[in-house]
PDB file of C-alpha atoms in Angstrom:
ATOM      1  CA  MET A  24      -3.725  72.299 -22.947  1.00  0.00           C
ATOM      2  CA  LEU A  25      -2.138  74.917 -20.681  1.00  0.00           C
ATOM      3  CA  THR A  26       0.234  77.472 -22.149  1.00  0.00           C
ATOM      4  CA  ILE A  27       2.797  79.113 -19.931  1.00  0.00           C
ATOM      5  CA  THR A  28       3.472  82.759 -20.824  1.00  0.00           C
ATOM      6  CA  VAL A  29       6.475  84.523 -19.469  1.00  0.00           C
ATOM      7  CA  PRO A  30       5.643  88.140 -18.752  1.00  0.00           C
ATOM      8  CA  PRO A  31       7.912  90.846 -20.128  1.00  0.00           C
ATOM      9  CA  SER A  32       9.000  91.968 -16.630  1.00  0.00           C
ATOM     10  CA  TYR A  33      10.095  88.412 -15.725  1.00  0.00           C
ATOM     11  CA  GLY A  34      13.738  89.554 -16.042  1.00  0.00           C
ATOM     12  CA  TYR A  35      13.339  91.138 -12.634  1.00  0.00           C
ATOM     13  CA  VAL A  36      12.284  87.837 -11.220  1.00  0.00           C
ATOM     14  CA  ILE A  37      15.414  86.221 -12.705  1.00  0.00           C
ATOM     15  CA  ILE A  38      17.563  88.911 -10.986  1.00  0.00           C
ATOM     16  CA  GLY A  39      15.676  88.449  -7.713  1.00  0.00           C
ATOM     17  CA  ALA A  40      15.594  84.683  -7.694  1.00  0.00           C
ATOM     18  CA  GLY A  41      18.798  83.850  -9.609  1.00  0.00           C
ATOM     19  CA  ILE A  42      21.340  86.608  -9.088  1.00  0.00           C
ATOM     20  CA  LEU A  43      20.426  88.315  -5.722  1.00  0.00           C
ATOM     21  CA  PRO A  44      20.447  85.050  -3.741  1.00  0.00           C
ATOM     22  CA  VAL A  45      24.000  84.216  -4.976  1.00  0.00           C
ATOM     23  CA  VAL A  46      25.217  87.671  -3.921  1.00  0.00           C
ATOM     24  CA  THR A  47      23.518  87.300  -0.560  1.00  0.00           C
ATOM     25  CA  SER A  48      25.095  83.877  -0.002  1.00  0.00           C
ATOM     26  CA  LEU A  49      28.572  85.213  -0.817  1.00  0.00           C
ATOM     27  CA  TYR A  50      28.034  88.038   1.664  1.00  0.00           C
ATOM     28  CA  LEU A  51      26.724  85.691   4.397  1.00  0.00           C
ATOM     29  CA  GLY A  52      29.617  83.297   3.660  1.00  0.00           C
ATOM     30  CA  SER A  53      32.124  86.126   4.021  1.00  0.00           C
ATOM     31  CA  GLN A  54      30.715  86.815   7.443  1.00  0.00           C
ATOM     32  CA  VAL A  55      31.360  83.147   8.379  1.00  0.00           C
ATOM     33  CA  MET A  56      34.842  83.294   7.050  1.00  0.00           C
ATOM     34  CA  ALA A  57      35.585  86.497   9.055  1.00  0.00           C
ATOM     35  CA  ALA A  58      34.205  84.834  12.165  1.00  0.00           C
ATOM     36  CA  ARG A  59      36.193  81.620  11.423  1.00  0.00           C
ATOM     37  CA  LYS A  60      39.369  83.704  11.408  1.00  0.00           C
ATOM     38  CA  LYS A  61      38.416  85.927  14.412  1.00  0.00           C
ATOM     39  CA  PHE A  62      37.436  82.983  16.608  1.00  0.00           C
ATOM     40  CA  ASN A  63      40.035  80.511  15.304  1.00  0.00           C
ATOM     41  CA  VAL A  64      37.707  77.851  14.037  1.00  0.00           C
ATOM     42  CA  GLU A  65      39.582  75.887  11.448  1.00  0.00           C
ATOM     43  CA  TYR A  66      38.298  73.584   8.687  1.00  0.00           C
ATOM     44  CA  PRO A  67      36.828  70.941   8.518  1.00  0.00           C
ATOM     45  CA  ASN A  68      34.782  72.073  11.539  1.00  0.00           C
ATOM     46  CA  CYS A  69      31.479  73.333  10.308  1.00  0.00           C
ATOM     47  CA  TYR A  70      30.595  74.454  13.921  1.00  0.00           C
ATOM     48  CA  ALA A  71      32.875  75.392  16.874  1.00  0.00           C
ATOM     49  CA  VAL A  72      32.940  72.827  19.704  1.00  0.00           C
ATOM     50  CA  PRO A  73      32.072  74.216  23.123  1.00  0.00           C
ATOM     51  CA  LYS A  74      34.897  73.824  25.672  1.00  0.00           C
ATOM     52  CA  TYR A  75      37.363  73.198  22.814  1.00  0.00           C
ATOM     53  CA  HIS A  76      36.953  76.493  21.003  1.00  0.00           C
ATOM     54  CA  ASP A  77      37.088  79.436  23.334  1.00  0.00           C
ATOM     55  CA  HIS A  78      34.353  81.406  21.498  1.00  0.00           C
ATOM     56  CA  ALA A  79      32.202  78.585  20.308  1.00  0.00           C
ATOM     57  CA  ASP A  80      28.855  80.313  20.899  1.00  0.00           C
ATOM     58  CA  GLU A  81      29.960  83.462  19.152  1.00  0.00           C
ATOM     59  CA  PHE A  82      31.105  81.607  16.072  1.00  0.00           C
ATOM     60  CA  ASN A  83      28.138  79.228  15.998  1.00  0.00           C
ATOM     61  CA  ARG A  84      25.750  82.060  15.992  1.00  0.00           C
ATOM     62  CA  VAL A  85      27.219  83.523  12.878  1.00  0.00           C
ATOM     63  CA  GLN A  86      27.310  80.099  11.252  1.00  0.00           C
ATOM     64  CA  ARG A  87      23.742  79.416  12.110  1.00  0.00           C
ATOM     65  CA  GLY A  88      22.692  82.721  10.536  1.00  0.00           C
ATOM     66  CA  HIS A  89      24.255  81.552   7.232  1.00  0.00           C
ATOM     67  CA  GLN A  90      23.033  77.957   7.611  1.00  0.00           C
ATOM     68  CA  ASN A  91      19.469  79.136   8.049  1.00  0.00           C
ATOM     69  CA  TYR A  92      19.737  80.933   4.697  1.00  0.00           C
ATOM     70  CA  LEU A  93      21.131  77.851   3.028  1.00  0.00           C
ATOM     71  CA  GLU A  94      18.362  75.649   4.433  1.00  0.00           C
ATOM     72  CA  ASN A  95      15.596  77.874   3.068  1.00  0.00           C
ATOM     73  CA  ILE A  96      16.862  79.533  -0.150  1.00  0.00           C
ATOM     74  CA  GLY A  97      16.210  76.539  -2.412  1.00  0.00           C
ATOM     75  CA  GLY A  98      12.441  76.361  -1.744  1.00  0.00           C
ATOM     76  CA  TYR A  99      12.217  80.180  -1.784  1.00  0.00           C
ATOM     77  CA  THR A 100      13.876  80.392  -5.181  1.00  0.00           C
ATOM     78  CA  ILE A 101      11.509  77.745  -6.659  1.00  0.00           C
ATOM     79  CA  MET A 102       8.446  79.564  -5.281  1.00  0.00           C
ATOM     80  CA  THR A 103       9.748  82.883  -6.703  1.00  0.00           C
ATOM     81  CA  LEU A 104      10.403  81.521 -10.161  1.00  0.00           C
ATOM     82  CA  ILE A 105       6.977  79.977 -10.301  1.00  0.00           C
ATOM     83  CA  GLY A 106       5.043  82.775  -8.578  1.00  0.00           C
ATOM     84  CA  GLY A 107       6.855  85.337 -10.666  1.00  0.00           C
ATOM     85  CA  LEU A 108       4.985  84.046 -13.604  1.00  0.00           C
ATOM     86  CA  LYS A 109       1.847  85.451 -12.057  1.00  0.00           C
ATOM     87  CA  HIS A 110       3.127  88.469 -10.153  1.00  0.00           C
ATOM     88  CA  PRO A 111       6.681  89.221 -11.443  1.00  0.00           C
ATOM     89  CA  ILE A 112       7.249  92.671  -9.902  1.00  0.00           C
ATOM     90  CA  SER A 113       5.882  91.663  -6.516  1.00  0.00           C
ATOM     91  CA  CYS A 114       8.123  88.537  -6.441  1.00  0.00           C
ATOM     92  CA  ALA A 115      11.130  90.628  -7.520  1.00  0.00           C
ATOM     93  CA  VAL A 116      10.509  93.088  -4.690  1.00  0.00           C
ATOM     94  CA  GLY A 117       9.883  90.239  -2.306  1.00  0.00           C
ATOM     95  CA  SER A 118      13.263  88.821  -3.269  1.00  0.00           C
ATOM     96  CA  VAL A 119      14.972  91.994  -2.131  1.00  0.00           C
ATOM     97  CA  LEU A 120      13.076  91.877   1.153  1.00  0.00           C
ATOM     98  CA  TYR A 121      13.928  88.169   1.634  1.00  0.00           C
ATOM     99  CA  CYS A 122      17.585  88.648   0.930  1.00  0.00           C
ATOM    100  CA  VAL A 123      18.062  91.813   2.985  1.00  0.00           C
ATOM    101  CA  GLY A 124      16.060  90.195   5.805  1.00  0.00           C
ATOM    102  CA  SER A 125      18.348  87.180   5.656  1.00  0.00           C
ATOM    103  CA  ALA A 126      21.431  89.414   6.080  1.00  0.00           C
ATOM    104  CA  LEU A 127      19.677  91.198   8.999  1.00  0.00           C
ATOM    105  CA  TYR A 128      18.827  87.741  10.436  1.00  0.00           C
ATOM    106  CA  LEU A 129      22.562  86.867  10.549  1.00  0.00           C
ATOM    107  CA  LYS A 130      23.367  90.295  11.932  1.00  0.00           C
ATOM    108  CA  GLY A 131      20.896  89.916  14.780  1.00  0.00           C
ATOM    109  CA  TYR A 132      21.834  86.302  15.508  1.00  0.00           C
ATOM    110  CA  ALA A 133      25.528  87.105  15.744  1.00  0.00           C
ATOM    111  CA  ASP A 134      24.935  89.906  18.259  1.00  0.00           C
ATOM    112  CA  THR A 135      25.828  88.210  21.512  1.00  0.00           C
ATOM    113  CA  SER A 136      24.476  91.143  23.566  1.00  0.00           C
ATOM    114  CA  LEU A 137      21.003  89.922  22.637  1.00  0.00           C
ATOM    115  CA  ASP A 138      19.168  86.875  23.885  1.00  0.00           C
ATOM    116  CA  VAL A 139      19.715  83.982  21.380  1.00  0.00           C
ATOM    117  CA  LYS A 140      16.013  83.172  21.299  1.00  0.00           C
ATOM    118  CA  MET A 141      14.903  86.488  19.796  1.00  0.00           C
ATOM    119  CA  ALA A 142      18.238  87.969  18.590  1.00  0.00           C
ATOM    120  CA  ARG A 143      17.572  86.829  15.007  1.00  0.00           C
ATOM    121  CA  TYR A 144      14.668  89.233  14.698  1.00  0.00           C
ATOM    122  CA  LYS A 145      15.897  92.199  16.786  1.00  0.00           C
ATOM    123  CA  LYS A 146      17.682  93.887  13.792  1.00  0.00           C
ATOM    124  CA  GLY A 147      14.838  93.822  11.271  1.00  0.00           C
ATOM    125  CA  ALA A 148      14.970  90.240   9.916  1.00  0.00           C
ATOM    126  CA  GLY A 149      11.196  89.977   9.983  1.00  0.00           C
ATOM    127  CA  ILE A 150      11.093  91.607   6.524  1.00  0.00           C
ATOM    128  CA  LYS A 151      12.365  88.334   5.033  1.00  0.00           C
ATOM    129  CA  TRP A 152       9.063  86.799   5.878  1.00  0.00           C
ATOM    130  CA  ILE A 153       7.212  89.459   3.921  1.00  0.00           C
ATOM    131  CA  GLY A 154       9.277  88.424   0.908  1.00  0.00           C
ATOM    132  CA  PHE A 155       8.625  84.749   1.694  1.00  0.00           C
ATOM    133  CA  PHE A 156       4.913  85.117   1.807  1.00  0.00           C
ATOM    134  CA  VAL A 157       4.764  87.280  -1.383  1.00  0.00           C
ATOM    135  CA  SER A 158       6.345  84.398  -3.262  1.00  0.00           C
ATOM    136  CA  PHE A 159       4.195  81.807  -1.423  1.00  0.00           C
ATOM    137  CA  TYR A 160       1.006  83.656  -2.252  1.00  0.00           C
ATOM    138  CA  SER A 161       2.099  84.228  -5.861  1.00  0.00           C
ATOM    139  CA  THR A 162       2.909  80.516  -6.362  1.00  0.00           C
ATOM    140  CA  CYS A 163      -0.471  79.479  -4.830  1.00  0.00           C
ATOM    141  CA  ALA A 164      -2.225  82.009  -7.140  1.00  0.00           C
ATOM    142  CA  TYR A 165      -0.352  80.675 -10.112  1.00  0.00           C
ATOM    143  CA  ALA A 166      -1.173  77.134  -9.225  1.00  0.00           C
ATOM    144  CA  TYR A 167      -4.860  77.997  -8.869  1.00  0.00           C
ATOM    145  CA  SER A 168      -4.877  79.758 -12.241  1.00  0.00           C
ATOM    146  CA  CYS A 169      -3.290  76.553 -13.862  1.00  0.00           C
ATOM    147  CA  ILE A 170      -5.847  74.301 -12.216  1.00  0.00           C
ATOM    148  CA  THR A 171      -8.870  76.387 -13.201  1.00  0.00           C
ATOM    149  CA  ALA A 172      -7.621  77.094 -16.754  1.00  0.00           C
ATOM    150  CA  ALA A 173      -9.031  73.811 -18.071  1.00  0.00           C
TER     151      ALA A 173
END
């Protein structure tokens, strides 16, 4: 029988995987709301329509920055909650990197002076992948320790 022990510093994981992603999502969502107002993209349009909306590309770049976060945060959170059982402080720090990197990803993507193919990473968004791989490694290490505990 396998016993799961929650380490004393797991509270930091809860902050990193439970609270910080919500704050990040609110921030990113506020950027979309500001762009929606600035570029006159009304609901229910999730994206601006080229040739219909005058600044479709500008708005869509902001929206994609937020959408990318929404597409990936679920899996990241699960990995962090599991991996944090093995490496709680590393996963908590990784969460900060992931969330800050996600905000920088949107900032880079929204900058229309940069080429769209690399704009996402021109403002420092690469740090989000450090946070991602910390949680990925920690989850793999925890899974291995569960498998070999028998």
